[in-house]
Amino acid sequence: MRFVSVCNSDIGIKKQKNQDALLLLHARQDVDDDVVLAVICDGVGGLARGEWASAVVAKAFRQWFYERTEMLGQQSEPEQVVFNDWDQLIQMLHKNMKQVAEREGCRLGTTVEALLLMRGRYYICHVGDCRTYLVDQKIQQLTVDHTVVQQEIMAGRLTADQARRDVRQSLLWQCVGAGKKVVPDFLTGDIQKGQMFLLCCDGFRRRTTEEEMSRLGLRSGLRAKKMQGILDHITDLCKKRGEKDNISSILILERTPGVLFQRGIFRSMEAENLQRHVITKDILMEHSSTDL
């Protein structure tokens, strides 16, 4: 399978810094087989601390991709290897961030939304309230938010509509770097021709709904040249509606024959995205924890 992807990350109308970190990587296993890793991390804590936490996780997933992709391509059933790797990575990051927080007397953490597309399957690692959607005939939320209001919904004490207006809607019950333990959700499934995957932070989807995103043109079979425009439009719409958080999203299309594709798109987006949201944060990550 071949894929084309676009992304957007906006500081929003109030934040002083963008605490979201995005990672978007493509590798070519053979002529008609791509491997894609997409990650969105939404930092929690003070400005520098949240930005640092999200960048650390994005950098760790980038290193994992570079070190493990070739080996995974040789596995007949890579699911267990991928999820074991990711769980070990999350546990290590959680432990290290907690140590930094305790030493510095601060609060920090980050959500993690990671999506790997490889050999006709998708693999998801989910911690927090960023989301992964599958876009086919309809828009389907694949992940379940790790928030207090989601627990209330599942317990029958809140409706989805009530939860959208609840003041606790951004209150997490787990994230990487805070709390006694972190237990990621892992999901996998088959990829069908022409499907799309949307990764987004809470700032992107809080002011809209799946139904509205569909009406705005987010649907399977979307032409590649329109993908960026839809993300940009939804981002602008969120800002006009008063969204105060950072607004980040990644959209990935399985490219079927007849869908417009420009070979330079994923390469240029990868370079731009890494430079803006990960590489520029390497300087921050190389500082000692006392610089936070």
PDB file of C-alpha atoms in Angstrom:
ATOM      1  CA  MET A   1       0.000   0.000   0.000  1.00  0.00           C
ATOM      2  CA  ARG A   2       1.049   3.564  -0.694  1.00  0.00           C
ATOM      3  CA  PHE A   3       0.107   6.589   1.389  1.00  0.00           C
ATOM      4  CA  VAL A   4       0.016  10.357   1.129  1.00  0.00           C
ATOM      5  CA  SER A   5      -0.151  12.537   4.230  1.00  0.00           C
ATOM      6  CA  VAL A   6      -0.536  16.138   5.350  1.00  0.00           C
ATOM      7  CA  CYS A   7      -0.461  17.870   8.711  1.00  0.00           C
ATOM      8  CA  ASN A   8      -1.212  21.129  10.473  1.00  0.00           C
ATOM      9  CA  SER A   9      -0.281  22.551  13.870  1.00  0.00           C
ATOM     10  CA  ASP A  10      -1.431  25.971  15.054  1.00  0.00           C
ATOM     11  CA  ILE A  11      -0.621  27.756  18.305  1.00  0.00           C
ATOM     12  CA  GLY A  12      -4.244  28.879  18.616  1.00  0.00           C
ATOM     13  CA  ILE A  13      -5.622  32.208  19.793  1.00  0.00           C
ATOM     14  CA  LYS A  14      -4.341  32.287  23.388  1.00  0.00           C
ATOM     15  CA  LYS A  15      -1.342  30.025  24.095  1.00  0.00           C
ATOM     16  CA  GLN A  16       2.127  31.571  24.223  1.00  0.00           C
ATOM     17  CA  LYS A  17       3.756  28.418  22.850  1.00  0.00           C
ATOM     18  CA  ASN A  18       2.759  25.346  20.916  1.00  0.00           C
ATOM     19  CA  GLN A  19       2.994  22.432  23.352  1.00  0.00           C
ATOM     20  CA  ASP A  20       1.984  19.903  20.692  1.00  0.00           C
ATOM     21  CA  ALA A  21       4.688  17.792  19.038  1.00  0.00           C
ATOM     22  CA  LEU A  22       4.024  16.097  15.699  1.00  0.00           C
ATOM     23  CA  LEU A  23       5.992  13.375  13.969  1.00  0.00           C
ATOM     24  CA  LEU A  24       5.292  12.152  10.440  1.00  0.00           C
ATOM     25  CA  LEU A  25       7.659   9.643   8.823  1.00  0.00           C
ATOM     26  CA  HIS A  26       7.489   7.569   5.632  1.00  0.00           C
ATOM     27  CA  ALA A  27       9.690   4.650   4.589  1.00  0.00           C
ATOM     28  CA  ARG A  28       9.523   2.625   1.367  1.00  0.00           C
ATOM     29  CA  GLN A  29       9.840  -1.145   1.844  1.00  0.00           C
ATOM     30  CA  ASP A  30       9.382  -1.883  -1.845  1.00  0.00           C
ATOM     31  CA  VAL A  31       7.904  -0.249  -4.929  1.00  0.00           C
ATOM     32  CA  ASP A  32       4.292  -0.469  -3.763  1.00  0.00           C
ATOM     33  CA  ASP A  33       4.626  -0.766   0.002  1.00  0.00           C
ATOM     34  CA  ASP A  34       5.047   2.205   2.348  1.00  0.00           C
ATOM     35  CA  VAL A  35       5.504   2.259   6.099  1.00  0.00           C
ATOM     36  CA  VAL A  36       4.150   5.349   7.853  1.00  0.00           C
ATOM     37  CA  LEU A  37       4.507   6.473  11.458  1.00  0.00           C
ATOM     38  CA  ALA A  38       2.399   9.395  12.679  1.00  0.00           C
ATOM     39  CA  VAL A  39       2.539  10.726  16.243  1.00  0.00           C
ATOM     40  CA  ILE A  40       0.815  13.588  18.050  1.00  0.00           C
ATOM     41  CA  CYS A  41       1.747  14.447  21.639  1.00  0.00           C
ATOM     42  CA  ASP A  42      -0.036  17.168  23.627  1.00  0.00           C
ATOM     43  CA  GLY A  43       2.105  18.441  26.489  1.00  0.00           C
ATOM     44  CA  VAL A  44       0.717  18.887  30.006  1.00  0.00           C
ATOM     45  CA  GLY A  45       2.108  21.310  32.576  1.00  0.00           C
ATOM     46  CA  GLY A  46       3.769  24.719  32.412  1.00  0.00           C
ATOM     47  CA  LEU A  47       4.773  26.092  29.026  1.00  0.00           C
ATOM     48  CA  ALA A  48       8.362  24.869  28.907  1.00  0.00           C
ATOM     49  CA  ARG A  49       7.556  21.628  30.748  1.00  0.00           C
ATOM     50  CA  GLY A  50       4.673  20.637  28.489  1.00  0.00           C
ATOM     51  CA  GLU A  51       6.637  21.461  25.368  1.00  0.00           C
ATOM     52  CA  TRP A  52       9.606  19.470  26.637  1.00  0.00           C
ATOM     53  CA  ALA A  53       7.509  16.420  27.548  1.00  0.00           C
ATOM     54  CA  SER A  54       5.756  16.210  24.180  1.00  0.00           C
ATOM     55  CA  ALA A  55       9.010  16.673  22.283  1.00  0.00           C
ATOM     56  CA  VAL A  56      10.792  13.965  24.278  1.00  0.00           C
ATOM     57  CA  VAL A  57       8.128  11.409  23.378  1.00  0.00           C
ATOM     58  CA  ALA A  58       8.078  12.401  19.705  1.00  0.00           C
ATOM     59  CA  LYS A  59      11.854  12.075  19.535  1.00  0.00           C
ATOM     60  CA  ALA A  60      11.719   8.637  21.191  1.00  0.00           C
ATOM     61  CA  PHE A  61       9.213   7.363  18.631  1.00  0.00           C
ATOM     62  CA  ARG A  62      11.333   8.779  15.822  1.00  0.00           C
ATOM     63  CA  GLN A  63      14.367   6.872  17.088  1.00  0.00           C
ATOM     64  CA  TRP A  64      12.280   3.707  17.409  1.00  0.00           C
ATOM     65  CA  PHE A  65      11.124   4.042  13.788  1.00  0.00           C
ATOM     66  CA  TYR A  66      14.653   4.431  12.465  1.00  0.00           C
ATOM     67  CA  GLU A  67      15.938   1.468  14.486  1.00  0.00           C
ATOM     68  CA  ARG A  68      13.107  -1.029  14.082  1.00  0.00           C
ATOM     69  CA  THR A  69      11.344  -0.495  10.738  1.00  0.00           C
ATOM     70  CA  GLU A  70      13.626  -2.727   8.679  1.00  0.00           C
ATOM     71  CA  MET A  71      13.399  -5.549  11.216  1.00  0.00           C
ATOM     72  CA  LEU A  72       9.602  -5.288  11.426  1.00  0.00           C
ATOM     73  CA  GLY A  73       9.374  -5.668   7.658  1.00  0.00           C
ATOM     74  CA  GLN A  74      10.885  -9.138   8.025  1.00  0.00           C
ATOM     75  CA  GLN A  75       8.369 -10.301  10.652  1.00  0.00           C
ATOM     76  CA  SER A  76       5.477 -12.493   9.525  1.00  0.00           C
ATOM     77  CA  GLU A  77       3.350 -11.267  12.466  1.00  0.00           C
ATOM     78  CA  PRO A  78       4.769  -7.952  13.728  1.00  0.00           C
ATOM     79  CA  GLU A  79       1.851  -7.017  16.011  1.00  0.00           C
ATOM     80  CA  GLN A  80       3.328  -8.424  19.225  1.00  0.00           C
ATOM     81  CA  VAL A  81       6.746  -6.937  18.502  1.00  0.00           C
ATOM     82  CA  VAL A  82       5.311  -3.485  17.793  1.00  0.00           C
ATOM     83  CA  PHE A  83       3.128  -3.391  20.887  1.00  0.00           C
ATOM     84  CA  ASN A  84       5.835  -4.807  23.166  1.00  0.00           C
ATOM     85  CA  ASP A  85       8.278  -2.213  21.853  1.00  0.00           C
ATOM     86  CA  TRP A  86       5.810   0.607  22.347  1.00  0.00           C
ATOM     87  CA  ASP A  87       4.819  -0.491  25.844  1.00  0.00           C
ATOM     88  CA  GLN A  88       8.461  -0.657  26.921  1.00  0.00           C
ATOM     89  CA  LEU A  89       9.070   2.752  25.364  1.00  0.00           C
ATOM     90  CA  ILE A  90       6.084   4.331  27.132  1.00  0.00           C
ATOM     91  CA  GLN A  91       7.030   2.798  30.491  1.00  0.00           C
ATOM     92  CA  MET A  92      10.603   4.068  30.174  1.00  0.00           C
ATOM     93  CA  LEU A  93       9.446   7.576  29.249  1.00  0.00           C
ATOM     94  CA  HIS A  94       6.894   7.588  32.072  1.00  0.00           C
ATOM     95  CA  LYS A  95       9.512   6.596  34.641  1.00  0.00           C
ATOM     96  CA  ASN A  96      12.089   9.100  33.413  1.00  0.00           C
ATOM     97  CA  MET A  97       9.608  11.991  33.291  1.00  0.00           C
ATOM     98  CA  LYS A  98       8.371  11.246  36.793  1.00  0.00           C
ATOM     99  CA  GLN A  99      11.946  11.351  38.045  1.00  0.00           C
ATOM    100  CA  VAL A 100      12.485  14.737  36.402  1.00  0.00           C
ATOM    101  CA  ALA A 101       9.221  16.065  37.851  1.00  0.00           C
ATOM    102  CA  GLU A 102      10.065  14.861  41.350  1.00  0.00           C
ATOM    103  CA  ARG A 103      13.593  16.243  41.200  1.00  0.00           C
ATOM    104  CA  GLU A 104      12.469  19.628  39.933  1.00  0.00           C
ATOM    105  CA  GLY A 105       9.316  19.810  42.020  1.00  0.00           C
ATOM    106  CA  CYS A 106       7.134  20.404  38.965  1.00  0.00           C
ATOM    107  CA  ARG A 107       4.193  18.888  37.138  1.00  0.00           C
ATOM    108  CA  LEU A 108       4.689  17.623  33.604  1.00  0.00           C
ATOM    109  CA  GLY A 109       3.403  15.013  31.237  1.00  0.00           C
ATOM    110  CA  THR A 110       2.047  14.431  27.767  1.00  0.00           C
ATOM    111  CA  THR A 111      -0.587  12.544  25.857  1.00  0.00           C
ATOM    112  CA  VAL A 112       0.522  10.138  23.120  1.00  0.00           C
ATOM    113  CA  GLU A 113      -1.268   9.182  19.918  1.00  0.00           C
ATOM    114  CA  ALA A 114       0.865   6.980  17.650  1.00  0.00           C
ATOM    115  CA  LEU A 115      -0.252   5.316  14.413  1.00  0.00           C
ATOM    116  CA  LEU A 116       1.839   2.864  12.389  1.00  0.00           C
ATOM    117  CA  LEU A 117       0.669   1.822   8.913  1.00  0.00           C
ATOM    118  CA  MET A 118       2.488  -1.224   7.590  1.00  0.00           C
ATOM    119  CA  ARG A 119       1.738  -4.133   5.247  1.00  0.00           C
ATOM    120  CA  GLY A 120      -2.002  -3.586   5.133  1.00  0.00           C
ATOM    121  CA  ARG A 121      -2.463  -3.175   8.888  1.00  0.00           C
ATOM    122  CA  TYR A 122      -2.726  -0.241  11.272  1.00  0.00           C
ATOM    123  CA  TYR A 123      -1.297  -0.200  14.796  1.00  0.00           C
ATOM    124  CA  ILE A 124      -2.280   2.394  17.403  1.00  0.00           C
ATOM    125  CA  CYS A 125      -0.789   3.375  20.762  1.00  0.00           C
ATOM    126  CA  HIS A 126      -3.092   5.672  22.749  1.00  0.00           C
ATOM    127  CA  VAL A 127      -2.621   7.513  26.046  1.00  0.00           C
ATOM    128  CA  GLY A 128      -4.694  10.582  26.926  1.00  0.00           C
ATOM    129  CA  ASP A 129      -7.256  12.516  24.893  1.00  0.00           C
ATOM    130  CA  CYS A 130      -5.758  12.896  21.440  1.00  0.00           C
ATOM    131  CA  ARG A 131      -7.716  10.748  19.017  1.00  0.00           C
ATOM    132  CA  THR A 132      -7.408   8.539  15.951  1.00  0.00           C
ATOM    133  CA  TYR A 133     -10.328   8.449  13.533  1.00  0.00           C
ATOM    134  CA  LEU A 134     -10.885   6.050  10.645  1.00  0.00           C
ATOM    135  CA  VAL A 135     -12.424   7.859   7.679  1.00  0.00           C
ATOM    136  CA  ASP A 136     -14.342   5.592   5.313  1.00  0.00           C
ATOM    137  CA  GLN A 137     -18.031   5.810   4.426  1.00  0.00           C
ATOM    138  CA  LYS A 138     -18.325   7.609   7.742  1.00  0.00           C
ATOM    139  CA  ILE A 139     -15.933   9.013  10.339  1.00  0.00           C
ATOM    140  CA  GLN A 140     -15.348   6.485  13.117  1.00  0.00           C
ATOM    141  CA  GLN A 141     -13.497   7.246  16.347  1.00  0.00           C
ATOM    142  CA  LEU A 142     -11.139   4.334  17.034  1.00  0.00           C
ATOM    143  CA  THR A 143      -9.721   5.417  20.391  1.00  0.00           C
ATOM    144  CA  VAL A 144     -11.404   6.107  23.744  1.00  0.00           C
ATOM    145  CA  ASP A 145     -10.421   9.261  25.636  1.00  0.00           C
ATOM    146  CA  HIS A 146      -8.631   8.800  28.956  1.00  0.00           C
ATOM    147  CA  THR A 147     -10.624  11.606  30.550  1.00  0.00           C
ATOM    148  CA  VAL A 148     -12.878  11.937  33.576  1.00  0.00           C
ATOM    149  CA  VAL A 149     -15.887  12.863  31.430  1.00  0.00           C
ATOM    150  CA  GLN A 150     -15.399   9.771  29.254  1.00  0.00           C
ATOM    151  CA  GLN A 151     -15.510   7.650  32.405  1.00  0.00           C
ATOM    152  CA  GLU A 152     -18.740   9.431  33.334  1.00  0.00           C
ATOM    153  CA  ILE A 153     -20.180   8.665  29.892  1.00  0.00           C
ATOM    154  CA  MET A 154     -19.254   4.994  30.171  1.00  0.00           C
ATOM    155  CA  ALA A 155     -20.822   4.857  33.645  1.00  0.00           C
ATOM    156  CA  GLY A 156     -24.043   6.342  32.272  1.00  0.00           C
ATOM    157  CA  ARG A 157     -23.819   9.533  34.319  1.00  0.00           C
ATOM    158  CA  LEU A 158     -23.266  11.859  31.336  1.00  0.00           C
ATOM    159  CA  THR A 159     -24.397  11.912  27.735  1.00  0.00           C
ATOM    160  CA  ALA A 160     -21.921  12.732  24.970  1.00  0.00           C
ATOM    161  CA  ASP A 161     -23.629  16.096  24.486  1.00  0.00           C
ATOM    162  CA  GLN A 162     -23.386  16.896  28.200  1.00  0.00           C
ATOM    163  CA  ALA A 163     -19.727  15.889  28.209  1.00  0.00           C
ATOM    164  CA  ARG A 164     -18.906  18.420  25.487  1.00  0.00           C
ATOM    165  CA  ARG A 165     -20.106  21.203  27.811  1.00  0.00           C
ATOM    166  CA  ASP A 166     -18.635  19.791  31.024  1.00  0.00           C
ATOM    167  CA  VAL A 167     -15.878  21.882  32.640  1.00  0.00           C
ATOM    168  CA  ARG A 168     -13.913  18.663  33.303  1.00  0.00           C
ATOM    169  CA  GLN A 169     -13.693  17.672  29.638  1.00  0.00           C
ATOM    170  CA  SER A 170      -9.900  18.198  29.531  1.00  0.00           C
ATOM    171  CA  LEU A 171      -9.187  16.484  32.864  1.00  0.00           C
ATOM    172  CA  LEU A 172      -7.092  13.365  32.171  1.00  0.00           C
ATOM    173  CA  TRP A 173      -7.023  10.298  34.355  1.00  0.00           C
ATOM    174  CA  GLN A 174      -3.740   9.176  32.845  1.00  0.00           C
ATOM    175  CA  CYS A 175      -0.903  10.551  30.741  1.00  0.00           C
ATOM    176  CA  VAL A 176       2.788   9.804  30.251  1.00  0.00           C
ATOM    177  CA  GLY A 177       4.838  11.339  33.077  1.00  0.00           C
ATOM    178  CA  ALA A 178       2.155  11.729  35.752  1.00  0.00           C
ATOM    179  CA  GLY A 179       0.468   9.273  38.089  1.00  0.00           C
ATOM    180  CA  LYS A 180       1.627   5.987  39.557  1.00  0.00           C
ATOM    181  CA  LYS A 181       1.396   4.045  36.325  1.00  0.00           C
ATOM    182  CA  VAL A 182       0.430   4.377  32.688  1.00  0.00           C
ATOM    183  CA  VAL A 183      -1.433   1.697  30.739  1.00  0.00           C
ATOM    184  CA  PRO A 184      -1.586   2.454  26.998  1.00  0.00           C
ATOM    185  CA  ASP A 185      -4.406   1.242  24.798  1.00  0.00           C
ATOM    186  CA  PHE A 186      -3.215  -0.773  21.794  1.00  0.00           C
ATOM    187  CA  LEU A 187      -5.408  -1.310  18.743  1.00  0.00           C
ATOM    188  CA  THR A 188      -4.888  -2.939  15.366  1.00  0.00           C
ATOM    189  CA  GLY A 189      -6.906  -3.663  12.243  1.00  0.00           C
ATOM    190  CA  ASP A 190      -6.883  -4.025   8.480  1.00  0.00           C
ATOM    191  CA  ILE A 191      -6.494  -1.065   6.115  1.00  0.00           C
ATOM    192  CA  GLN A 192      -8.894  -0.946   3.177  1.00  0.00           C
ATOM    193  CA  LYS A 193      -8.267   0.755  -0.155  1.00  0.00           C
ATOM    194  CA  GLY A 194      -8.993   4.477  -0.097  1.00  0.00           C
ATOM    195  CA  GLN A 195      -9.372   4.759   3.669  1.00  0.00           C
ATOM    196  CA  MET A 196      -8.004   7.708   5.605  1.00  0.00           C
ATOM    197  CA  PHE A 197      -6.760   8.112   9.158  1.00  0.00           C
ATOM    198  CA  LEU A 198      -7.079  11.343  11.126  1.00  0.00           C
ATOM    199  CA  LEU A 199      -4.961  11.951  14.217  1.00  0.00           C
ATOM    200  CA  CYS A 200      -5.792  15.078  16.191  1.00  0.00           C
ATOM    201  CA  CYS A 201      -5.403  16.738  19.563  1.00  0.00           C
ATOM    202  CA  ASP A 202      -8.366  17.862  21.667  1.00  0.00           C
ATOM    203  CA  GLY A 203      -8.039  21.428  20.396  1.00  0.00           C
ATOM    204  CA  PHE A 204      -8.791  20.265  16.850  1.00  0.00           C
ATOM    205  CA  ARG A 205     -11.976  18.313  17.562  1.00  0.00           C
ATOM    206  CA  ARG A 206     -13.442  20.089  20.604  1.00  0.00           C
ATOM    207  CA  ARG A 207     -15.264  22.771  18.568  1.00  0.00           C
ATOM    208  CA  THR A 208     -16.610  20.453  15.900  1.00  0.00           C
ATOM    209  CA  THR A 209     -18.160  17.008  15.468  1.00  0.00           C
ATOM    210  CA  GLU A 210     -17.640  14.016  13.217  1.00  0.00           C
ATOM    211  CA  GLU A 211     -20.810  14.939  11.344  1.00  0.00           C
ATOM    212  CA  GLU A 212     -19.608  18.476  10.688  1.00  0.00           C
ATOM    213  CA  MET A 213     -16.153  17.309   9.603  1.00  0.00           C
ATOM    214  CA  SER A 214     -17.857  15.038   7.088  1.00  0.00           C
ATOM    215  CA  ARG A 215     -19.990  17.907   5.786  1.00  0.00           C
ATOM    216  CA  LEU A 216     -16.824  19.987   5.395  1.00  0.00           C
ATOM    217  CA  GLY A 217     -15.461  17.363   3.006  1.00  0.00           C
ATOM    218  CA  LEU A 218     -13.561  14.902   5.202  1.00  0.00           C
ATOM    219  CA  ARG A 219     -14.423  11.592   3.551  1.00  0.00           C
ATOM    220  CA  SER A 220     -12.775   8.540   1.993  1.00  0.00           C
ATOM    221  CA  GLY A 221     -11.510   8.864  -1.562  1.00  0.00           C
ATOM    222  CA  LEU A 222     -10.577  12.484  -1.008  1.00  0.00           C
ATOM    223  CA  ARG A 223      -8.161  13.835  -3.596  1.00  0.00           C
ATOM    224  CA  ALA A 224      -4.716  14.425  -2.166  1.00  0.00           C
ATOM    225  CA  LYS A 225      -4.574  18.087  -3.145  1.00  0.00           C
ATOM    226  CA  LYS A 226      -7.686  18.804  -1.040  1.00  0.00           C
ATOM    227  CA  MET A 227      -6.437  17.127   2.143  1.00  0.00           C
ATOM    228  CA  GLN A 228      -4.337  20.049   3.349  1.00  0.00           C
ATOM    229  CA  GLY A 229      -7.128  22.506   2.629  1.00  0.00           C
ATOM    230  CA  ILE A 230      -9.586  20.593   4.799  1.00  0.00           C
ATOM    231  CA  LEU A 231      -7.225  20.484   7.792  1.00  0.00           C
ATOM    232  CA  ASP A 232      -6.491  24.188   7.383  1.00  0.00           C
ATOM    233  CA  HIS A 233     -10.202  25.003   7.122  1.00  0.00           C
ATOM    234  CA  ILE A 234     -11.166  23.036  10.239  1.00  0.00           C
ATOM    235  CA  THR A 235      -8.283  24.638  12.152  1.00  0.00           C
ATOM    236  CA  ASP A 236      -9.433  28.124  11.153  1.00  0.00           C
ATOM    237  CA  LEU A 237     -12.996  27.220  12.101  1.00  0.00           C
ATOM    238  CA  CYS A 238     -11.890  26.117  15.579  1.00  0.00           C
ATOM    239  CA  LYS A 239     -10.080  29.415  16.105  1.00  0.00           C
ATOM    240  CA  LYS A 240     -13.095  31.447  14.978  1.00  0.00           C
ATOM    241  CA  ARG A 241     -15.182  29.530  17.512  1.00  0.00           C
ATOM    242  CA  GLY A 242     -12.835  30.519  20.335  1.00  0.00           C
ATOM    243  CA  GLU A 243     -10.630  27.442  20.749  1.00  0.00           C
ATOM    244  CA  LYS A 244      -7.860  28.490  23.151  1.00  0.00           C
ATOM    245  CA  ASP A 245      -5.699  25.373  23.004  1.00  0.00           C
ATOM    246  CA  ASN A 246      -3.104  24.420  20.396  1.00  0.00           C
ATOM    247  CA  ILE A 247      -4.708  22.838  17.327  1.00  0.00           C
ATOM    248  CA  SER A 248      -2.879  19.931  15.647  1.00  0.00           C
ATOM    249  CA  SER A 249      -3.841  17.252  13.146  1.00  0.00           C
ATOM    250  CA  ILE A 250      -2.411  14.668  10.743  1.00  0.00           C
ATOM    251  CA  LEU A 251      -4.360  13.189   7.830  1.00  0.00           C
ATOM    252  CA  ILE A 252      -3.170  10.082   5.967  1.00  0.00           C
ATOM    253  CA  LEU A 253      -4.754   8.644   2.818  1.00  0.00           C
ATOM    254  CA  GLU A 254      -4.299   5.148   1.431  1.00  0.00           C
ATOM    255  CA  ARG A 255      -3.652   6.032  -2.193  1.00  0.00           C
ATOM    256  CA  THR A 256      -5.819   3.986  -4.553  1.00  0.00           C
ATOM    257  CA  PRO A 257      -5.360   4.106  -8.354  1.00  0.00           C
ATOM    258  CA  GLY A 258      -6.875   7.263  -9.752  1.00  0.00           C
ATOM    259  CA  VAL A 259      -6.357   9.345  -6.602  1.00  0.00           C
ATOM    260  CA  LEU A 260      -4.178  12.359  -7.307  1.00  0.00           C
ATOM    261  CA  PHE A 261      -0.719  11.940  -5.824  1.00  0.00           C
ATOM    262  CA  GLN A 262       2.381  14.065  -6.054  1.00  0.00           C
ATOM    263  CA  ARG A 263       5.577  12.267  -5.192  1.00  0.00           C
ATOM    264  CA  GLY A 264       6.991  15.245  -3.367  1.00  0.00           C
ATOM    265  CA  ILE A 265       4.103  15.690  -0.956  1.00  0.00           C
ATOM    266  CA  PHE A 266       5.003  13.260   1.790  1.00  0.00           C
ATOM    267  CA  ARG A 267       8.711  14.042   1.557  1.00  0.00           C
ATOM    268  CA  SER A 268       8.267  17.784   1.836  1.00  0.00           C
ATOM    269  CA  MET A 269       5.694  17.460   4.618  1.00  0.00           C
ATOM    270  CA  GLU A 270       7.982  15.134   6.534  1.00  0.00           C
ATOM    271  CA  ALA A 271      10.851  17.594   6.363  1.00  0.00           C
ATOM    272  CA  GLU A 272       8.694  20.600   7.213  1.00  0.00           C
ATOM    273  CA  ASN A 273       6.923  18.828  10.048  1.00  0.00           C
ATOM    274  CA  LEU A 274      10.053  17.456  11.668  1.00  0.00           C
ATOM    275  CA  GLN A 275      11.831  20.766  11.418  1.00  0.00           C
ATOM    276  CA  ARG A 276       8.966  22.719  12.915  1.00  0.00           C
ATOM    277  CA  HIS A 277       7.817  20.406  15.671  1.00  0.00           C
ATOM    278  CA  VAL A 278      10.606  17.996  16.576  1.00  0.00           C
ATOM    279  CA  ILE A 279      14.042  19.015  15.374  1.00  0.00           C
ATOM    280  CA  THR A 280      13.701  22.549  16.691  1.00  0.00           C
ATOM    281  CA  LYS A 281      12.943  21.035  20.073  1.00  0.00           C
ATOM    282  CA  ASP A 282      16.101  18.926  20.133  1.00  0.00           C
ATOM    283  CA  ILE A 283      17.907  21.926  21.611  1.00  0.00           C
ATOM    284  CA  LEU A 284      15.416  21.955  24.454  1.00  0.00           C
ATOM    285  CA  MET A 285      15.815  18.223  25.026  1.00  0.00           C
ATOM    286  CA  GLU A 286      19.583  18.503  25.201  1.00  0.00           C
ATOM    287  CA  HIS A 287      19.369  20.973  28.078  1.00  0.00           C
ATOM    288  CA  SER A 288      19.620  19.707  31.630  1.00  0.00           C
ATOM    289  CA  SER A 289      16.376  19.358  33.554  1.00  0.00           C
ATOM    290  CA  THR A 290      17.254  22.464  35.551  1.00  0.00           C
ATOM    291  CA  ASP A 291      16.606  24.500  32.396  1.00  0.00           C
ATOM    292  CA  LEU A 292      12.907  23.611  32.485  1.00  0.00           C
TER     293      LEU A 292
END
